[in-house]
PDB file of C-alpha atoms (C1' of nucleotides) in Angstrom:
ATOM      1  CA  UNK X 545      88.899  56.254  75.756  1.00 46.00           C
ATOM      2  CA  UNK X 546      88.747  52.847  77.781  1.00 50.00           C
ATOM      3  CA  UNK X 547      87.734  53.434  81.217  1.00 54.00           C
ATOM      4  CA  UNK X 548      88.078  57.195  81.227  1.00 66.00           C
ATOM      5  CA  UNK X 549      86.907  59.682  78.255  1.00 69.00           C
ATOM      6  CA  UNK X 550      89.787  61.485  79.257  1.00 76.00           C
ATOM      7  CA  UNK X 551      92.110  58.996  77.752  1.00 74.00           C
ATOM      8  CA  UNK X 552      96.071  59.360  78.543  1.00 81.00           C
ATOM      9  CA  UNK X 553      95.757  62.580  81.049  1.00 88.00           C
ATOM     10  CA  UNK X 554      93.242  60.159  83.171  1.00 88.00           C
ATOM     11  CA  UNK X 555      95.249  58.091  85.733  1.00 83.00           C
ATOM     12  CA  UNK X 556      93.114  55.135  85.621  1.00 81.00           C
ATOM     13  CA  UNK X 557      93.032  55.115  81.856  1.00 84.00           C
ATOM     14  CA  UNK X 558      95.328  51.589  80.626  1.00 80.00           C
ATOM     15  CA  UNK X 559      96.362  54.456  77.703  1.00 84.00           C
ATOM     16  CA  UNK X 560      98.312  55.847  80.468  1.00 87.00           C
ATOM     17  CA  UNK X 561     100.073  53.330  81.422  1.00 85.00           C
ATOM     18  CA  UNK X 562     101.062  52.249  77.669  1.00 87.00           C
ATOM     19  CA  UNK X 563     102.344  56.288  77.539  1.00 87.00           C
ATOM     20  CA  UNK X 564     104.631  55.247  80.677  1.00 83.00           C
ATOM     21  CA  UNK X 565     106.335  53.028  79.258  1.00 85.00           C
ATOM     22  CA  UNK X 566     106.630  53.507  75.292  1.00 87.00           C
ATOM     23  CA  UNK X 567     107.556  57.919  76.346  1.00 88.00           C
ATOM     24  CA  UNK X 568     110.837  57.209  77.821  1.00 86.00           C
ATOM     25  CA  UNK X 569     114.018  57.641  75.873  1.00 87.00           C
ATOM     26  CA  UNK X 570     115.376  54.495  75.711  1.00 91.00           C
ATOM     27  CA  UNK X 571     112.510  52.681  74.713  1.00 93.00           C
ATOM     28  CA  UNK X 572     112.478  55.386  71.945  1.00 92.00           C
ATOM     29  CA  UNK X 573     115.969  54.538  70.436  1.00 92.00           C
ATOM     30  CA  UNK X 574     115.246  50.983  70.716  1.00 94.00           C
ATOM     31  CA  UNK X 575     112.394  50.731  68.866  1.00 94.00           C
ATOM     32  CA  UNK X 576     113.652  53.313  66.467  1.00 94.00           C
ATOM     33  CA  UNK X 577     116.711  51.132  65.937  1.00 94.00           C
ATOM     34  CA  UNK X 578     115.140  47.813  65.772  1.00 95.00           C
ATOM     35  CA  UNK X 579     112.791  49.483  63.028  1.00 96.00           C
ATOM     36  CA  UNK X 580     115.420  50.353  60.590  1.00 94.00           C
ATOM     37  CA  UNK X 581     116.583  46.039  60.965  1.00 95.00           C
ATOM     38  CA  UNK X 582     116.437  42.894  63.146  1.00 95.00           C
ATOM     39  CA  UNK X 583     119.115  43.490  65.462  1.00 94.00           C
ATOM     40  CA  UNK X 584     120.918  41.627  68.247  1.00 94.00           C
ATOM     41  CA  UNK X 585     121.128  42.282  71.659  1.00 94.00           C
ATOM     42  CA  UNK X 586     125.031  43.062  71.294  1.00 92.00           C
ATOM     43  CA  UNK X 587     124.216  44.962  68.495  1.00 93.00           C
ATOM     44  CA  UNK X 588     121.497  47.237  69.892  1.00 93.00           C
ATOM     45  CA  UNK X 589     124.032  47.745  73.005  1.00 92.00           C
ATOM     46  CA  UNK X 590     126.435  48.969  71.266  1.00 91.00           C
ATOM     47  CA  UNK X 591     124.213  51.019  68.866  1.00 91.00           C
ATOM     48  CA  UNK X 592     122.486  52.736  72.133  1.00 91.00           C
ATOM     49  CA  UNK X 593     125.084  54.408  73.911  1.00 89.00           C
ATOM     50  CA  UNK X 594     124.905  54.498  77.139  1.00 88.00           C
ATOM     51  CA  UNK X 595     122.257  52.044  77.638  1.00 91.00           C
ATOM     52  CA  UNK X 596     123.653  49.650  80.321  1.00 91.00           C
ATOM     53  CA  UNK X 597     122.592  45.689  79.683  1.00 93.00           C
ATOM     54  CA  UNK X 598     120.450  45.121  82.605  1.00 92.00           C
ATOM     55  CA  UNK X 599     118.129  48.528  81.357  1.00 93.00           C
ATOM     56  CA  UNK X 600     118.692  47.661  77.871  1.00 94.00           C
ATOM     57  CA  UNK X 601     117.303  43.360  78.758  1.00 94.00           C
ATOM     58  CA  UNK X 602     114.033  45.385  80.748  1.00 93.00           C
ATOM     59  CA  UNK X 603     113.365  47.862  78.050  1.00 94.00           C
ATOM     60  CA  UNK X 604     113.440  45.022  75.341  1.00 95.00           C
ATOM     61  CA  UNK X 605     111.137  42.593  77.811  1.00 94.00           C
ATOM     62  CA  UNK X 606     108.365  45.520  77.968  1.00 93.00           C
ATOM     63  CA  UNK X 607     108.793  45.810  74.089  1.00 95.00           C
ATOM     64  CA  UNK X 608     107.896  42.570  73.522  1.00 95.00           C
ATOM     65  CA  UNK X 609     105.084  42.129  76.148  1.00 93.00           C
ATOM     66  CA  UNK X 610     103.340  45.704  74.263  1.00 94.00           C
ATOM     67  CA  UNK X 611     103.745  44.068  71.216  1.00 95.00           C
ATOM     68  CA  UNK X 612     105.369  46.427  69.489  1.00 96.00           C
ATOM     69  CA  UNK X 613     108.362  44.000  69.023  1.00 96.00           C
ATOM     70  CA  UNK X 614     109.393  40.430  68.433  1.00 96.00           C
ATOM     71  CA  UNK X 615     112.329  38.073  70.064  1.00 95.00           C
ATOM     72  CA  UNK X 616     113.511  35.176  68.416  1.00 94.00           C
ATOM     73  CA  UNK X 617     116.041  32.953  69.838  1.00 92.00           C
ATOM     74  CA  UNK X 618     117.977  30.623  67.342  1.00 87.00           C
ATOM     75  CA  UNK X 619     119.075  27.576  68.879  1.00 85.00           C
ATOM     76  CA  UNK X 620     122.771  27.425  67.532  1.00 84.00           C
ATOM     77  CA  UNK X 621     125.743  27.309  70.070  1.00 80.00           C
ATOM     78  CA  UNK X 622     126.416  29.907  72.211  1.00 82.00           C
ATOM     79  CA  UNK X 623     122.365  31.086  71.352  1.00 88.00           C
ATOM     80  CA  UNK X 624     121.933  33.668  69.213  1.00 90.00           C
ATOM     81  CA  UNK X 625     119.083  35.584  69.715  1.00 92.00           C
ATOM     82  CA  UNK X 626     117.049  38.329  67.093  1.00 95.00           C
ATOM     83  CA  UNK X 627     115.205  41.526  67.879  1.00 96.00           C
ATOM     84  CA  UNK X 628     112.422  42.556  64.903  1.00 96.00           C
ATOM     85  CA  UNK X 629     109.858  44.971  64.468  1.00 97.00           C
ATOM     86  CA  UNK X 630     106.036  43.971  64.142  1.00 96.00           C
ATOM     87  CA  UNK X 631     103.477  45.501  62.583  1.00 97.00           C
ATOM     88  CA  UNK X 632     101.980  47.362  65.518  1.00 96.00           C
ATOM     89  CA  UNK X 633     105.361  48.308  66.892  1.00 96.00           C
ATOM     90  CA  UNK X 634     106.660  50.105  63.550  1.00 96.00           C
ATOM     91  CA  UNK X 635     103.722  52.262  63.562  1.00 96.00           C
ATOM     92  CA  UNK X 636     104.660  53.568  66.369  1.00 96.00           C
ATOM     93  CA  UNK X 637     108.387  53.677  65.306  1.00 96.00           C
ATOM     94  CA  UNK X 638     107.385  55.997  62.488  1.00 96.00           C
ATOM     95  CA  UNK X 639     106.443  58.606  65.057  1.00 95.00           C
ATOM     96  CA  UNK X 640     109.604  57.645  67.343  1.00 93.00           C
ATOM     97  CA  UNK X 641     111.257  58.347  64.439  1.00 93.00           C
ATOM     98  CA  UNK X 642     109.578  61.355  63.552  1.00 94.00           C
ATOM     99  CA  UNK X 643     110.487  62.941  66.860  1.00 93.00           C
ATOM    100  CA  UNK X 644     114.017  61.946  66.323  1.00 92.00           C
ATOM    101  CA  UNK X 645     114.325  63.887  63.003  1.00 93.00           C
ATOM    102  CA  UNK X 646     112.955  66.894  64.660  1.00 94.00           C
ATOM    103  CA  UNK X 647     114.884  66.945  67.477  1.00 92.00           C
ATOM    104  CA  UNK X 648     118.199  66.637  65.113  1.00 91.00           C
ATOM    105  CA  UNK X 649     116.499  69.197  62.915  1.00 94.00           C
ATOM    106  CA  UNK X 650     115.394  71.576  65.327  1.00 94.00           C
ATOM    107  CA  UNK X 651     118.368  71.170  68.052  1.00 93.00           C
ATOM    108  CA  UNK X 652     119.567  74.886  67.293  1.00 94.00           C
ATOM    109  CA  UNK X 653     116.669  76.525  67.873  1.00 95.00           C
ATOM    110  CA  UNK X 654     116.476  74.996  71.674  1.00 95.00           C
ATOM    111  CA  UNK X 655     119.906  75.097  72.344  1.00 93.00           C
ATOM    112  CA  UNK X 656     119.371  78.707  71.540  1.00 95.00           C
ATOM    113  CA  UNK X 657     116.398  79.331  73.898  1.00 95.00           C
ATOM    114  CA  UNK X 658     118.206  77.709  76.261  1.00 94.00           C
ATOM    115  CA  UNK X 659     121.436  80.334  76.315  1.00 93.00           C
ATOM    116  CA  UNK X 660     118.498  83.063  75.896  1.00 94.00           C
ATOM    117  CA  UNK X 661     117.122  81.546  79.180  1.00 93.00           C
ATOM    118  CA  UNK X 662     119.859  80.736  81.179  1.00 91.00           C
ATOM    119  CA  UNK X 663     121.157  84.408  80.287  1.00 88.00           C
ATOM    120  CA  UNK X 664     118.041  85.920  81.671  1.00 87.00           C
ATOM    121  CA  UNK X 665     118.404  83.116  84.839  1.00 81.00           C
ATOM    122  CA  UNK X 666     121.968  84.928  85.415  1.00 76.00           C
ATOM    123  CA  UNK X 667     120.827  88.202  85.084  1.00 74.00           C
ATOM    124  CA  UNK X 668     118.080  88.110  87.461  1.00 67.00           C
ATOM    125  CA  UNK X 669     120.365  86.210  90.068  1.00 60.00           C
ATOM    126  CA  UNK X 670     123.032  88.670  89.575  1.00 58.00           C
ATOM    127  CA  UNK X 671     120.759  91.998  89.979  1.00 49.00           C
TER     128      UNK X 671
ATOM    129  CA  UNK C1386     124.272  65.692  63.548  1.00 46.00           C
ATOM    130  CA  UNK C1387     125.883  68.462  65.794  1.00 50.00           C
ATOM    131  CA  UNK C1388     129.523  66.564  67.319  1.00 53.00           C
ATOM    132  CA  UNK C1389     128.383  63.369  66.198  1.00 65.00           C
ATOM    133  CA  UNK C1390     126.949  62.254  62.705  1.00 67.00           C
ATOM    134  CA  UNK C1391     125.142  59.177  65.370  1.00 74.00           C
ATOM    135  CA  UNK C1392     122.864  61.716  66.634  1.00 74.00           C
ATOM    136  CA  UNK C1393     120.989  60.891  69.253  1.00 80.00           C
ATOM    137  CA  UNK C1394     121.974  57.218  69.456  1.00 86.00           C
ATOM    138  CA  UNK C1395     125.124  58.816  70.803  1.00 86.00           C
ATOM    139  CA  UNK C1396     125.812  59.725  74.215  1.00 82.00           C
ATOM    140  CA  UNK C1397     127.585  63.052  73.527  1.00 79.00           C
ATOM    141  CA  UNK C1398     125.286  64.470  71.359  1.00 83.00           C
ATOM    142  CA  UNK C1399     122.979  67.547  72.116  1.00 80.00           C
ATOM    143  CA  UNK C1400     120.111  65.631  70.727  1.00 84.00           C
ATOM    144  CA  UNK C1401     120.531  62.758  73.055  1.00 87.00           C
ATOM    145  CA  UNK C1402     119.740  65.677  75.954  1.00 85.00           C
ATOM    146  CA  UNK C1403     116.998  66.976  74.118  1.00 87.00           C
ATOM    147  CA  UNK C1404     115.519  63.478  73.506  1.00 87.00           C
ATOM    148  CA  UNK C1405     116.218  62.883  77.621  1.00 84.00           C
ATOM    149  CA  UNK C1406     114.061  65.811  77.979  1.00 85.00           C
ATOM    150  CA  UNK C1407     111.152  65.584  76.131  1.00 88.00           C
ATOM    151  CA  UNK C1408     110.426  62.124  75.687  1.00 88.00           C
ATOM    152  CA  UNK C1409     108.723  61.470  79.064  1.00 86.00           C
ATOM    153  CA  UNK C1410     105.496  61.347  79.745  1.00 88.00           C
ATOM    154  CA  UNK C1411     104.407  64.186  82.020  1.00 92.00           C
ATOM    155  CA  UNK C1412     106.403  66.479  79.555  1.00 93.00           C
ATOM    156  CA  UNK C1413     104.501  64.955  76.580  1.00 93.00           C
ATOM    157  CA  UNK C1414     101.413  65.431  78.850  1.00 93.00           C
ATOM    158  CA  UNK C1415     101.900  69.192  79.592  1.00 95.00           C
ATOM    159  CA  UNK C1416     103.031  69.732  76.031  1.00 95.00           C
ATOM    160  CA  UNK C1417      99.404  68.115  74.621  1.00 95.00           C
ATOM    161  CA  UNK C1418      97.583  69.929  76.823  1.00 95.00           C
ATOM    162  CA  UNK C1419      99.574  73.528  76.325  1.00 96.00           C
ATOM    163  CA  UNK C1420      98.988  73.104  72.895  1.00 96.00           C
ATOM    164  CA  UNK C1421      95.199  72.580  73.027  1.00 95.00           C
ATOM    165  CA  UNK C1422      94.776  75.933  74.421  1.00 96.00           C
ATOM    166  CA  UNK C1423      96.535  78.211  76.700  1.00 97.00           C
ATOM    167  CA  UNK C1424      96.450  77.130  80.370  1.00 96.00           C
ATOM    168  CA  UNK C1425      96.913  78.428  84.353  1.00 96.00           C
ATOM    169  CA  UNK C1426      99.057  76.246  86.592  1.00 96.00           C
ATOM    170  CA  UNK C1427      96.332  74.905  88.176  1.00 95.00           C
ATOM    171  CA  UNK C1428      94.398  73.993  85.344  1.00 95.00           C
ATOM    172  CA  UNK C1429      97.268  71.837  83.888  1.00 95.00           C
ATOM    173  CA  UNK C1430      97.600  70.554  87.529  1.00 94.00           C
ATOM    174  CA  UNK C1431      93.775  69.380  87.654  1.00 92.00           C
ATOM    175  CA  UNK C1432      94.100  68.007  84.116  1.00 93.00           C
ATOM    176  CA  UNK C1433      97.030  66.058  84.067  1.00 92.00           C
ATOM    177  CA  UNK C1434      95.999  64.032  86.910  1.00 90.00           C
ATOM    178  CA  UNK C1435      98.790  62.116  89.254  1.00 90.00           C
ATOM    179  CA  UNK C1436     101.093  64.874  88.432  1.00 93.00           C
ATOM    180  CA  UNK C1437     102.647  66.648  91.516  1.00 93.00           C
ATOM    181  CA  UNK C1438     103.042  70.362  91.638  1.00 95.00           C
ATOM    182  CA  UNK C1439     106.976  69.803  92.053  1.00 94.00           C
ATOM    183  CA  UNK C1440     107.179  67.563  89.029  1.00 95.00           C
ATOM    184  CA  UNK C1441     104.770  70.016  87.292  1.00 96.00           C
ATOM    185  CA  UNK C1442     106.587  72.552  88.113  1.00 96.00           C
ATOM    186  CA  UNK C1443     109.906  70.796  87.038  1.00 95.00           C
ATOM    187  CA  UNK C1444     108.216  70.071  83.720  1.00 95.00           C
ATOM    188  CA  UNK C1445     107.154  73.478  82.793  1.00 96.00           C
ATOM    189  CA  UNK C1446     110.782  74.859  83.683  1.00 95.00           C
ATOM    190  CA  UNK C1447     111.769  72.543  81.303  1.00 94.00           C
ATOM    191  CA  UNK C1448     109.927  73.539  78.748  1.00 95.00           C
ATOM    192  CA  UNK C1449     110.046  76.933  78.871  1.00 96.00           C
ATOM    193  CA  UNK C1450     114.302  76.574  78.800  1.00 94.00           C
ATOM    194  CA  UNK C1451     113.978  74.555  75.883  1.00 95.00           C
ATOM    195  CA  UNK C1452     111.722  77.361  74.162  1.00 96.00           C
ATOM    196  CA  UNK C1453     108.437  74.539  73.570  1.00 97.00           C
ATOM    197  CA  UNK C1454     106.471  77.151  75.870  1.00 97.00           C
ATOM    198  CA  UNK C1455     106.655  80.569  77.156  1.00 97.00           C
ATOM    199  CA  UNK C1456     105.204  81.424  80.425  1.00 96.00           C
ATOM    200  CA  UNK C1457     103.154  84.903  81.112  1.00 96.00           C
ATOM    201  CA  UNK C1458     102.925  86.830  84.491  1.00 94.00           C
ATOM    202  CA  UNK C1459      99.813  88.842  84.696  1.00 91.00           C
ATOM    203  CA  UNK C1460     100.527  90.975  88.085  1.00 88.00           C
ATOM    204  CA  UNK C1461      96.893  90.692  89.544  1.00 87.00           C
ATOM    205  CA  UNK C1462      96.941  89.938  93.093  1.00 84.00           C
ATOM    206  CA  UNK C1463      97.328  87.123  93.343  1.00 86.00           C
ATOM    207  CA  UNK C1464      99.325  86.518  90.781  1.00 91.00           C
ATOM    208  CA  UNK C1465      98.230  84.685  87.186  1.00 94.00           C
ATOM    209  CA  UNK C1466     100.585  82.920  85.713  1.00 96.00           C
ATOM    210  CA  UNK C1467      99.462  81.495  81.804  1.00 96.00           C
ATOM    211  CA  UNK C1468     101.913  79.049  80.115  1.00 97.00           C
ATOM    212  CA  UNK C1469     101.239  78.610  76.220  1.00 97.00           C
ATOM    213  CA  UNK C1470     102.555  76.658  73.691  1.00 97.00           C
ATOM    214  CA  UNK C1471     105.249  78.558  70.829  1.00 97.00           C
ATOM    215  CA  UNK C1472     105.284  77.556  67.473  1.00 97.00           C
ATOM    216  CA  UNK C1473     108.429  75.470  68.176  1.00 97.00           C
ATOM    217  CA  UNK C1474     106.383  73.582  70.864  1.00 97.00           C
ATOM    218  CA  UNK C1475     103.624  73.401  68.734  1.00 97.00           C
ATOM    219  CA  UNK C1476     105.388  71.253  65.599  1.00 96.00           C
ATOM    220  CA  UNK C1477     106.962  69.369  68.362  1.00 96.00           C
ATOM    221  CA  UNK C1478     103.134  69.100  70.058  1.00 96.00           C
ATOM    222  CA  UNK C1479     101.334  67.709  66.893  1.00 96.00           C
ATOM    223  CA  UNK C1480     103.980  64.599  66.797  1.00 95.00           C
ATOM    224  CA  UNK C1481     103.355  64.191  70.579  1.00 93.00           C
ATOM    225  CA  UNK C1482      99.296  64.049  69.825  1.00 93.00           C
ATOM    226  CA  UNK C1483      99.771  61.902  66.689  1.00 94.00           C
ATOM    227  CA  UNK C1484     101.399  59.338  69.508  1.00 93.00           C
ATOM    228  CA  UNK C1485      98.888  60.086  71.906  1.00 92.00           C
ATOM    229  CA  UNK C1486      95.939  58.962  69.457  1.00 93.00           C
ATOM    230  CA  UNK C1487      98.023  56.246  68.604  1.00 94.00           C
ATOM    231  CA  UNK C1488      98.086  54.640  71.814  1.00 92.00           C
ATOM    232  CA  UNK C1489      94.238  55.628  72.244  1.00 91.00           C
ATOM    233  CA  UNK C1490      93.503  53.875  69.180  1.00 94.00           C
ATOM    234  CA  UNK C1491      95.948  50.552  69.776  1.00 94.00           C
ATOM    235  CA  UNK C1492      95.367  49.532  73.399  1.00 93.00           C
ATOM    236  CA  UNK C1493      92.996  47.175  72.597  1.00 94.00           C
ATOM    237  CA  UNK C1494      95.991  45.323  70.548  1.00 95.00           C
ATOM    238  CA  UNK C1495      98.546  46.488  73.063  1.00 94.00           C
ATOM    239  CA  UNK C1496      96.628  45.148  76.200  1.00 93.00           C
ATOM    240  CA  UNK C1497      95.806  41.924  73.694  1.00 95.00           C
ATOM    241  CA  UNK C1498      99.936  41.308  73.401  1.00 95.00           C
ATOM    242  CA  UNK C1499     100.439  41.367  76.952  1.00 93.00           C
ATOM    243  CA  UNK C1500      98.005  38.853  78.564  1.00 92.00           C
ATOM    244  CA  UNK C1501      99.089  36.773  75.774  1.00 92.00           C
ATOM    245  CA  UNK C1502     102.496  37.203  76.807  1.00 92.00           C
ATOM    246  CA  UNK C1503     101.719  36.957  80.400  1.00 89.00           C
ATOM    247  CA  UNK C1504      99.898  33.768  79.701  1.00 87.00           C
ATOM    248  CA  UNK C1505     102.861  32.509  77.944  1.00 85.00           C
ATOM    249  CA  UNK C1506     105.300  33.226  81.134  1.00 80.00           C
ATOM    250  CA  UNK C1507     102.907  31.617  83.414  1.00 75.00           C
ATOM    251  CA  UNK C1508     102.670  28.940  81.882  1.00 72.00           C
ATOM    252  CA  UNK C1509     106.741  28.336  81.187  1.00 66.00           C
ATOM    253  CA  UNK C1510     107.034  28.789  85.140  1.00 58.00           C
ATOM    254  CA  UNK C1511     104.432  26.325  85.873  1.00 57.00           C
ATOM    255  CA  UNK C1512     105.156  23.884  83.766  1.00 48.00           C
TER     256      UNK C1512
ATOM    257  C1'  DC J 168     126.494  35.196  73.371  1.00 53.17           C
ATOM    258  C1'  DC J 169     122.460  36.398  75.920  1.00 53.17           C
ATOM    259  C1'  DG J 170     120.772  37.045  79.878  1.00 53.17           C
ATOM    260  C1'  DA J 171     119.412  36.387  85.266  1.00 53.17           C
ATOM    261  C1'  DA J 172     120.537  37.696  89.850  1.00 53.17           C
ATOM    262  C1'  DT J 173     122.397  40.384  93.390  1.00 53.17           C
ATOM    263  C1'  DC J 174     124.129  44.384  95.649  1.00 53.17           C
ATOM    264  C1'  DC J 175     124.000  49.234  96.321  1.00 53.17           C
ATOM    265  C1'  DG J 176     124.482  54.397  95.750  1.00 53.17           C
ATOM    266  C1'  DG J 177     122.106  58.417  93.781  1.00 53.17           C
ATOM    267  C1'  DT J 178     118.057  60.670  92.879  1.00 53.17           C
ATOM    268  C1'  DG J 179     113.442  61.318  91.248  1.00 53.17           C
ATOM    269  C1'  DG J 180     109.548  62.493  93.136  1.00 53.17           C
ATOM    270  C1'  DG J 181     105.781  62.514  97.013  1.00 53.17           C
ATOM    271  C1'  DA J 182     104.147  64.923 101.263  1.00 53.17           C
ATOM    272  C1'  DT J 183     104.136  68.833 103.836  1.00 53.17           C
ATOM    273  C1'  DA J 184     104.801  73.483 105.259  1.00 53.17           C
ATOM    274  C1'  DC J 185     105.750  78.149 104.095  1.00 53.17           C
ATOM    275  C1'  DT J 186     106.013  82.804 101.020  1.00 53.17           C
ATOM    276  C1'  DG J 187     104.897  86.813  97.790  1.00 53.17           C
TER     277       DG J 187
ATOM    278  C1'  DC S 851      97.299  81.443  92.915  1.00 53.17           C
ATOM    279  C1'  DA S 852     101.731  79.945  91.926  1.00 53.17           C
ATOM    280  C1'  DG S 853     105.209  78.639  93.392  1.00 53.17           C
ATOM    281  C1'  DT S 854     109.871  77.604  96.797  1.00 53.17           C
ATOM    282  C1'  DA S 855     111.977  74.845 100.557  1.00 53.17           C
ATOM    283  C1'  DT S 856     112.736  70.802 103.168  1.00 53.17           C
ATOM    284  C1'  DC S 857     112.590  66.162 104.456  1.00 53.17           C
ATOM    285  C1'  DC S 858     112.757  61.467 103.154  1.00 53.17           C
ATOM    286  C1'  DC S 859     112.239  57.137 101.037  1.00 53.17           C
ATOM    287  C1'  DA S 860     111.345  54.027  97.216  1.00 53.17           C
ATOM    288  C1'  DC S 861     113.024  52.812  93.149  1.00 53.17           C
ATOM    289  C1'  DC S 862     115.946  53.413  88.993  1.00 53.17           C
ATOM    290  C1'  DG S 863     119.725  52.083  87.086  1.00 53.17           C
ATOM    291  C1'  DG S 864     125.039  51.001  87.158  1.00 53.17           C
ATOM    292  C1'  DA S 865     128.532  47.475  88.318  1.00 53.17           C
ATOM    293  C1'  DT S 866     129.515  42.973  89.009  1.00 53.17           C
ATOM    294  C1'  DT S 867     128.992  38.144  89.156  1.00 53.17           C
ATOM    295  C1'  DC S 868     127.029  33.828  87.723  1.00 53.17           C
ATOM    296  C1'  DG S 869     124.273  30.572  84.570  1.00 53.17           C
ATOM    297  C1'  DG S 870     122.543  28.150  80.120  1.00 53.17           C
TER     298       DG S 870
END
DNA sequence: CCGAATCCGGTGGGATACTG
DNA sequence: CAGTATCCCACCGGATTCGG
């Protein structure tokens, strides 16, 4: 709607970039998990597996400069250093987390239509 | 839920690949516009601009395998090929939209976040 | 404990040319 | 029109090391 009526499919469109970087997965678990509670950055390492530090430290940095989430750094020794949702940033965790429940929910289905269309992939290869 | 009761926070589970494959952007893209009306490669090509006609193409496989679309030959010469949205698609298509008006409708706060954060690193580096 | 910095291999994806 | 095939390079992201 800003710069283009065409919103997110327009390239120049600022809604597009926004979609690059809040439609990737990890960003999705992150925010997802940092919705449910404040977590650490150990913590949300562990939780996301798979998610090496140096992606996990970017994805958290682009987080916080959209907004969507908050870093607080307590000044004990060693630091310790807090991960929250804000307001913006769990609206949109309600849909991450929307997505998430379908995907668990729905996971037959695809991993049917997948056999279904690697059968028919097979089948034509092998004719 | 299926080999792991983490879901998709875990690495092994089917719903981690599922989440790998549909939380991007040009697949969120395609899926939007599929679900808005039936479309022609070339259409989705012209509408979701920036897109390349490999990663289009690469999107739309994926899809289809996943059973979100199903794509239609009509043996004209040349060739018309129509790719449309299936009702699994389409429950997974009206979350995708609900995020795409989201980030239509919360740029203004989005884009407000990050020159405030920019401002804030600037100034830390100057200083 | 939380992160920055560096190195580096694999690959995602663009450009181009060709086919049915 | 709707792809496939090939080349090729930038960049993503993993591993490791160092700093506050």
């Amino acid at each position: 709607m800003i710069g283009d009526p065409r919103g997110p499919f327009a390239a120049t469109c600022p809604t597009r970039h926004l979609l690059d970087q809040v439609a990737d997965k990890w960003s999705m678990l992150a925010l997802i998990a940092i919705a449910v509670a404040p977590r650490r950055f150990n913590a949300l390492k562990r939780e996301i597996e798979g998610i090496s530090q140096k992606v996990l430290t970017q994805t958290l940095r682009r987080l916080e400069r959209n907004g969507l989430i908050s870093r607080t750094v307590e000044p004990t020794v060693p630091v310790s250093v807090t991960y929250a949702i804000t307001p913006l940033g769990r609206s949109l965790a309600t849909m991450m987390e929307e997505v998430r429940i379908w995907s668990v929910a729905n996971i037959g289905d695809v991993l049917a239509a997948q056999s279904g269309y690697d059968q028919r992939a097979s089948v034509a290869t092998t004719s």
